Each structure stands twice: as structure tokens, then as C-alpha cells.
């Protein structure tokens, strides 16, 4: 067995990001050969990733990039907030975001399959990180939004954690109201931009629930249609961004705020870690 120095272990750690003991073992198992030690660690990372495949990754962060009317949002997950706070995980998330921006990614599958400038795919990078960090790592979502102007907002749910809520809002003119709407969306959790954007099956399910609930409450049969429509309307006002009461001024809706500012909202995306 080769005599492995601390300097060699540190060199391999700096190269791979793996733990000191893992690097020492990799070098010992491969007689000090760096290339084989790197391959050993990659295989170990793959095995770790497979072992952790069924684990829950409900912590993590949301990261955003906005430039020239294009916004990109990614959510990268890990198992614990301890890892989410760490430099290695945050650097990984930044690399994933940079790649999403570079290839104009609109879905996770395309992003994971894409080849990084340094070689290897994003999926390979995530697998290696799972091995070196020691937790399940997952790229959960990615969104790309194009509009004349895009505003973004990232929210930390705790001061010592990275952002866990991220919002992009596309608007037709450059205005500070875009960020106001993004902050509103972070807090109020809208699911759709307009009523027309709500899928027909979702509306049908809400109408069915409203009808059954009204009957259970013993509402008069003749009054049911009006009661049901009122409850479906309340659902729209709760989940449609433009119909929500503006968080900073409950006297007006988001649409009224935009109209007063002479701004039209074109699209939005909202990610919240674990939600």
C-alpha cells in the first residue's frame, strides 16, 4: 500500500470536494494514483446516490437569474437545513442555475441531460455531490420566463438559511411595481396568473366540492347554483394572482394596482422549497 501524505489527501479533496477520510481511502485503495482515486470517488458517489434515492429531499434553496428580459428560476433540494447552509451545496446550486441560463432550460430533464463546460452532465454533477456531501441532492424544478421586463424576488424564511421562496414576474414595461408583485406572490402563494389559466378539471373539481359541501350544510336546493358559484369565485380570488387582494394594500386587487401603474402582467413563476 502506498504511503499517502496529508498533502496528497488535501490535493484530492480540493479536486473532488470529497471528505478527507474518503480521499485518504481512495488514494490508499488505488496506490496513490490520482486519476484512479477520482474514478473511485465518482463510483462511490454513484453508489451513495443510489442508496439515497428513496430518501426525502425537502430542504434546499431557490436561486434566480434575470437579464435582458429573461428570468430563470431553479429549485435544488437536499435533506437537511444544515447542508442547505453549506458552501458546497450553494456552489452546486449556482452551477445548476448557471447551466440552466446557458442552455435556456425550461424543464428538469433537459437541464440534467445537458453537458457542462467542464465536461460531464448536470446529472453527473448532482450524483457526485450526493456522494461528497452525503445527502440526497435533487434538482426539483426549473422555470424560464421571457417578457419585456422581468422582476424577481428571493425570500429567506430564516436569516441563517439561503432563499427558500423565489418569484419571477414578467411585465410589459419597466416599473418598480414588478418587484412589488413578486414580493406579494412570495407571501400570498398564487397558483395561476388569470382565471383563464386555471385548468378546466381544477375548476370542475372545485365546483364539485363546493356543491357537495353546500348540500352537507343543508343549503336550500334552489339556492345551490348561486352559492356554488360564489364559492368557486372565492377560490379564484384566493389562487389567481391578478384577483388577489394586494398584500401591502388590501383595498385593491393586484390587477387594480397594475392598472393604476399602467403595467400589464404577462407571466409569473413561484417556487417554494418543499411545497
CSV table of C-alpha atoms in Angstrom, one decimal:
chain,number,residue,atom,x,y,z
A,1,UNK,CA,0.0,0.0,0.0
A,2,UNK,CA,1.3,3.4,-1.0
A,3,UNK,CA,2.3,5.8,1.8
A,4,UNK,CA,-0.2,8.7,1.4
A,5,UNK,CA,0.8,12.1,2.6
A,6,UNK,CA,-1.6,14.7,4.1
A,7,UNK,CA,-0.7,17.0,1.2
A,8,UNK,CA,-1.9,14.4,-1.3
A,9,UNK,CA,-5.1,13.9,0.6
A,10,UNK,CA,-5.7,17.6,0.6
A,11,UNK,CA,-5.0,17.9,-3.1
A,12,UNK,CA,-7.6,15.2,-3.9
A,13,UNK,CA,-10.1,16.8,-1.5
A,14,UNK,CA,-9.6,20.2,-3.3
A,15,UNK,CA,-10.1,18.5,-6.6
A,16,UNK,CA,-13.2,16.5,-5.8
A,17,UNK,CA,-14.8,18.1,-2.7
A,18,UNK,CA,-15.0,14.7,-1.0
A,19,UNK,CA,-14.3,14.2,2.7
A,20,UNK,CA,-10.8,13.9,4.0
A,21,UNK,CA,-11.2,10.2,5.1
A,22,UNK,CA,-12.9,9.3,1.8
A,23,UNK,CA,-10.0,10.9,-0.1
A,24,UNK,CA,-7.4,9.1,2.0
A,25,UNK,CA,-9.2,5.8,1.4
A,26,UNK,CA,-9.4,6.4,-2.3
A,27,UNK,CA,-5.7,7.1,-2.6
A,28,UNK,CA,-4.8,4.1,-0.5
A,29,UNK,CA,-7.1,1.8,-2.4
A,30,UNK,CA,-5.5,3.0,-5.7
A,31,UNK,CA,-1.8,3.1,-4.7
A,32,UNK,CA,-1.7,6.9,-4.8
A,33,UNK,CA,-2.9,7.1,-8.4
A,34,UNK,CA,-4.9,10.4,-8.6
A,35,UNK,CA,-6.9,9.5,-11.7
A,36,UNK,CA,-8.0,6.2,-10.4
A,37,UNK,CA,-8.7,7.8,-7.0
A,38,UNK,CA,-11.0,10.3,-8.7
A,39,UNK,CA,-12.8,7.5,-10.5
A,40,UNK,CA,-13.1,5.6,-7.2
A,41,UNK,CA,-14.8,8.6,-5.6
A,42,UNK,CA,-17.2,9.0,-8.5
A,43,UNK,CA,-18.2,5.4,-8.3
A,44,UNK,CA,-18.7,5.8,-4.6
A,45,UNK,CA,-20.8,8.8,-5.2
A,46,UNK,CA,-23.0,6.9,-7.7
A,47,UNK,CA,-23.4,4.1,-5.1
A,48,UNK,CA,-24.3,6.7,-2.4
A,49,UNK,CA,-26.8,8.4,-4.8
A,50,UNK,CA,-28.5,5.0,-5.5
A,51,UNK,CA,-28.6,4.2,-1.8
A,52,UNK,CA,-30.3,7.6,-1.0
A,53,UNK,CA,-32.7,7.6,-4.0
A,54,UNK,CA,-35.7,6.9,-1.8
A,55,UNK,CA,-34.8,9.4,0.9
A,56,UNK,CA,-36.7,12.7,1.1
A,57,UNK,CA,-35.0,15.9,0.0
A,58,UNK,CA,-37.3,18.6,1.4
A,59,UNK,CA,-34.8,21.3,2.3
A,60,UNK,CA,-32.6,23.3,-0.1
A,61,UNK,CA,-32.8,26.6,-1.9
A,62,UNK,CA,-34.3,28.6,-4.7
A,63,UNK,CA,-32.0,30.6,-7.0
A,64,UNK,CA,-32.8,33.1,-9.7
A,65,UNK,CA,-31.1,34.9,-12.6
A,66,UNK,CA,-32.6,37.8,-14.6
A,67,UNK,CA,-31.0,39.5,-17.6
A,68,UNK,CA,-32.4,41.3,-20.7
A,69,UNK,CA,-36.0,40.3,-20.2
A,70,UNK,CA,-35.3,36.7,-19.4
A,71,UNK,CA,-35.7,35.2,-15.9
A,72,UNK,CA,-34.6,31.7,-14.8
A,73,UNK,CA,-35.6,30.1,-11.5
A,74,UNK,CA,-34.3,26.8,-10.1
A,75,UNK,CA,-35.0,24.8,-7.0
A,76,UNK,CA,-32.3,22.5,-5.7
A,77,UNK,CA,-33.1,20.2,-2.8
A,78,UNK,CA,-31.2,18.4,-0.1
A,79,UNK,CA,-32.2,16.5,3.1
A,80,UNK,CA,-31.3,18.9,5.9
A,81,UNK,CA,-31.1,22.6,6.5
A,82,UNK,CA,-27.5,22.0,7.7
A,83,UNK,CA,-26.4,21.1,4.2
A,84,UNK,CA,-28.6,23.9,2.7
A,85,UNK,CA,-26.5,26.4,4.7
A,86,UNK,CA,-23.2,24.9,3.4
A,87,UNK,CA,-20.9,26.4,0.8
A,88,UNK,CA,-20.6,23.2,-1.2
A,89,UNK,CA,-24.4,22.9,-1.7
A,90,UNK,CA,-24.8,26.5,-2.5
A,91,UNK,CA,-22.0,26.4,-5.1
A,92,UNK,CA,-23.6,23.4,-6.6
A,93,UNK,CA,-27.0,25.2,-6.9
A,94,UNK,CA,-25.2,28.2,-8.5
A,95,UNK,CA,-23.6,25.8,-11.1
A,96,UNK,CA,-27.0,24.3,-11.8
A,97,UNK,CA,-28.5,27.8,-12.2
A,98,UNK,CA,-25.7,29.0,-14.5
A,99,UNK,CA,-26.2,25.9,-16.7
A,100,UNK,CA,-29.9,26.5,-16.9
A,101,UNK,CA,-29.3,30.0,-18.0
A,102,UNK,CA,-26.7,29.0,-20.6
A,103,UNK,CA,-28.8,26.3,-22.3
A,104,UNK,CA,-32.2,28.2,-21.8
A,105,UNK,CA,-33.6,25.2,-19.9
A,106,UNK,CA,-37.3,25.0,-19.5
A,107,UNK,CA,-37.6,21.6,-17.9
A,108,UNK,CA,-35.5,19.5,-15.4
A,109,UNK,CA,-34.9,16.6,-17.8
A,110,UNK,CA,-33.2,18.8,-20.4
A,111,UNK,CA,-31.2,20.5,-17.7
A,112,UNK,CA,-30.0,17.3,-16.1
A,113,UNK,CA,-29.0,15.8,-19.5
A,114,UNK,CA,-27.1,18.9,-20.6
A,115,UNK,CA,-23.3,18.8,-20.7
A,116,UNK,CA,-21.4,21.3,-18.5
A,117,UNK,CA,-18.5,23.3,-19.9
A,118,UNK,CA,-16.1,21.4,-17.7
A,119,UNK,CA,-17.4,18.0,-19.0
A,120,UNK,CA,-20.0,15.6,-17.7
A,121,UNK,CA,-23.7,16.3,-17.3
A,122,UNK,CA,-25.6,18.2,-14.7
A,123,UNK,CA,-26.9,14.7,-13.6
A,124,UNK,CA,-23.3,13.6,-13.1
A,125,UNK,CA,-22.6,16.7,-11.1
A,126,UNK,CA,-25.6,16.1,-8.8
A,127,UNK,CA,-24.7,12.4,-8.4
A,128,UNK,CA,-21.1,13.3,-7.4
A,129,UNK,CA,-22.5,15.9,-5.0
A,130,UNK,CA,-24.7,13.3,-3.4
A,131,UNK,CA,-21.6,11.3,-2.7
A,132,UNK,CA,-19.4,14.0,-1.4
A,133,UNK,CA,-22.0,15.9,0.6
A,134,UNK,CA,-23.5,12.7,1.9
A,135,UNK,CA,-27.2,13.6,1.4
A,136,UNK,CA,-29.7,13.1,-1.4
A,137,UNK,CA,-29.4,16.1,-3.8
A,138,UNK,CA,-32.2,16.8,-6.3
A,139,UNK,CA,-32.8,19.4,-9.0
A,140,UNK,CA,-36.6,19.6,-8.5
A,141,UNK,CA,-37.8,22.4,-10.7
A,142,UNK,CA,-36.7,24.9,-13.3
A,143,UNK,CA,-38.6,27.8,-14.9
A,144,UNK,CA,-37.7,30.2,-17.7
A,145,UNK,CA,-39.8,33.3,-18.2
A,146,UNK,CA,-39.4,35.8,-21.1
A,147,UNK,CA,-41.1,39.3,-21.1
A,148,UNK,CA,-40.2,42.8,-22.0
A,149,UNK,CA,-39.2,43.2,-18.3
A,150,UNK,CA,-38.7,40.5,-15.6
A,151,UNK,CA,-38.7,41.3,-11.9
A,152,UNK,CA,-37.5,38.8,-9.3
A,153,UNK,CA,-37.7,38.4,-5.6
A,154,UNK,CA,-36.0,35.8,-3.3
A,155,UNK,CA,-37.2,35.3,0.3
A,156,UNK,CA,-35.4,33.8,3.2
A,157,UNK,CA,-37.7,32.0,5.6
A,158,UNK,CA,-34.9,32.2,8.2
A,159,UNK,CA,-31.9,34.6,8.4
A,160,UNK,CA,-29.4,31.7,8.5
A,161,UNK,CA,-30.8,29.8,5.5
A,162,UNK,CA,-30.4,30.5,1.8
A,163,UNK,CA,-33.6,31.8,0.0
A,164,UNK,CA,-36.4,29.2,0.1
A,165,UNK,CA,-39.0,31.1,-1.9
A,166,UNK,CA,-38.4,32.6,-5.3
A,167,UNK,CA,-40.6,34.5,-7.7
A,168,UNK,CA,-40.3,35.8,-11.3
A,169,UNK,CA,-42.9,38.3,-12.7
A,170,UNK,CA,-42.9,39.3,-16.4
A,171,UNK,CA,-44.4,42.7,-17.1
A,172,UNK,CA,-44.7,44.8,-20.3
A,173,UNK,CA,-42.9,47.9,-19.1
A,174,UNK,CA,-40.1,48.6,-16.7
A,175,UNK,CA,-41.6,49.5,-13.4
A,176,UNK,CA,-40.9,49.1,-9.7
A,177,UNK,CA,-44.4,47.6,-9.4
A,178,UNK,CA,-43.0,44.4,-10.8
A,179,UNK,CA,-40.9,43.7,-7.7
A,180,UNK,CA,-43.9,44.7,-5.5
A,181,UNK,CA,-46.0,42.0,-7.3
A,182,UNK,CA,-43.1,39.5,-6.9
A,183,UNK,CA,-43.0,40.1,-3.2
A,184,UNK,CA,-46.7,39.8,-3.0
A,185,UNK,CA,-46.6,36.5,-4.8
A,186,UNK,CA,-43.9,35.2,-2.4
A,187,UNK,CA,-46.2,35.9,0.5
A,188,UNK,CA,-49.7,35.0,-0.9
A,189,UNK,CA,-48.9,31.8,-2.9
A,190,UNK,CA,-50.9,32.4,-6.1
A,191,UNK,CA,-51.1,29.3,-8.3
A,192,UNK,CA,-52.3,31.0,-11.6
A,193,UNK,CA,-52.0,34.3,-13.3
A,194,UNK,CA,-55.6,34.7,-14.5
A,195,UNK,CA,-58.8,32.7,-14.3
A,196,UNK,CA,-58.3,31.6,-17.9
A,197,UNK,CA,-55.1,29.9,-16.8
A,198,UNK,CA,-56.8,27.6,-14.3
A,199,UNK,CA,-57.2,24.2,-15.9
A,200,UNK,CA,-60.8,23.1,-16.6
A,201,UNK,CA,-60.5,20.0,-14.5
A,202,UNK,CA,-59.3,22.0,-11.5
A,203,UNK,CA,-62.4,24.4,-11.8
A,204,UNK,CA,-64.7,21.4,-12.2
A,205,UNK,CA,-63.3,19.8,-9.0
A,206,UNK,CA,-63.7,23.0,-7.0
A,207,UNK,CA,-67.3,23.3,-8.3
A,208,UNK,CA,-68.0,19.7,-7.3
A,209,UNK,CA,-66.5,20.2,-3.8
A,210,UNK,CA,-68.5,23.5,-3.4
A,211,UNK,CA,-71.7,21.8,-4.4
A,212,UNK,CA,-71.2,18.8,-2.1
A,213,UNK,CA,-70.2,21.0,0.8
A,214,UNK,CA,-73.2,23.2,0.4
A,215,UNK,CA,-75.5,20.1,0.4
A,216,UNK,CA,-73.8,18.8,3.5
A,217,UNK,CA,-74.5,22.2,5.2
A,218,UNK,CA,-78.2,21.8,4.3
A,219,UNK,CA,-78.4,24.8,1.9
A,220,UNK,CA,-81.7,25.0,0.0
A,221,UNK,CA,-81.6,23.2,-3.3
A,222,UNK,CA,-82.9,26.3,-5.2
A,223,UNK,CA,-80.1,28.4,-3.8
A,224,UNK,CA,-77.3,26.0,-4.6
A,225,UNK,CA,-76.3,27.3,-8.0
A,226,UNK,CA,-75.7,30.8,-6.6
A,227,UNK,CA,-73.9,29.5,-3.5
A,228,UNK,CA,-71.7,27.2,-5.6
A,229,UNK,CA,-70.7,30.0,-8.0
A,230,UNK,CA,-69.9,32.2,-5.0
A,231,UNK,CA,-67.6,29.6,-3.6
A,232,UNK,CA,-65.9,29.0,-6.9
A,233,UNK,CA,-65.4,32.7,-7.3
A,234,UNK,CA,-63.8,32.8,-3.8
A,235,UNK,CA,-61.4,30.1,-5.0
A,236,UNK,CA,-60.4,32.2,-7.9
A,237,UNK,CA,-59.8,35.2,-5.7
A,238,UNK,CA,-57.6,33.1,-3.4
A,239,UNK,CA,-55.5,31.4,-6.0
A,240,UNK,CA,-55.4,33.7,-9.1
A,241,UNK,CA,-52.6,36.3,-8.8
A,242,UNK,CA,-54.4,39.2,-10.5
A,243,UNK,CA,-57.5,38.7,-8.4
A,244,UNK,CA,-55.8,38.5,-5.0
A,245,UNK,CA,-56.0,41.4,-2.6
A,246,UNK,CA,-52.6,43.2,-2.8
A,247,UNK,CA,-50.6,42.3,0.3
A,248,UNK,CA,-49.5,45.8,1.0
A,249,UNK,CA,-52.9,47.4,0.4
A,250,UNK,CA,-56.0,45.2,0.9
A,251,UNK,CA,-58.2,47.9,-0.5
A,252,UNK,CA,-57.2,46.9,-4.1
A,253,UNK,CA,-56.5,43.8,-6.1
A,254,UNK,CA,-53.2,43.1,-7.8
A,255,UNK,CA,-54.9,43.9,-11.1
A,256,UNK,CA,-56.1,47.3,-9.9
A,257,UNK,CA,-52.5,48.0,-8.7
A,258,UNK,CA,-51.1,47.2,-12.1
A,259,UNK,CA,-53.8,49.2,-13.9
A,260,UNK,CA,-53.1,52.3,-11.8
A,261,UNK,CA,-49.4,51.9,-12.6
A,262,UNK,CA,-50.1,51.4,-16.4
A,263,UNK,CA,-48.5,48.0,-16.3
A,264,UNK,CA,-49.7,44.6,-17.6
A,265,UNK,CA,-48.5,41.3,-16.1
A,266,UNK,CA,-47.6,38.7,-18.7
A,267,UNK,CA,-46.5,35.7,-16.7
A,268,UNK,CA,-45.1,34.6,-13.3
A,269,UNK,CA,-43.3,31.7,-11.7
A,270,UNK,CA,-43.1,30.9,-8.0
A,271,UNK,CA,-41.1,28.1,-6.3
A,272,UNK,CA,-41.1,27.3,-2.6
A,273,UNK,CA,-38.7,24.6,-1.3
A,274,UNK,CA,-40.7,21.6,-0.3
A,275,UNK,CA,-44.1,22.9,-1.4
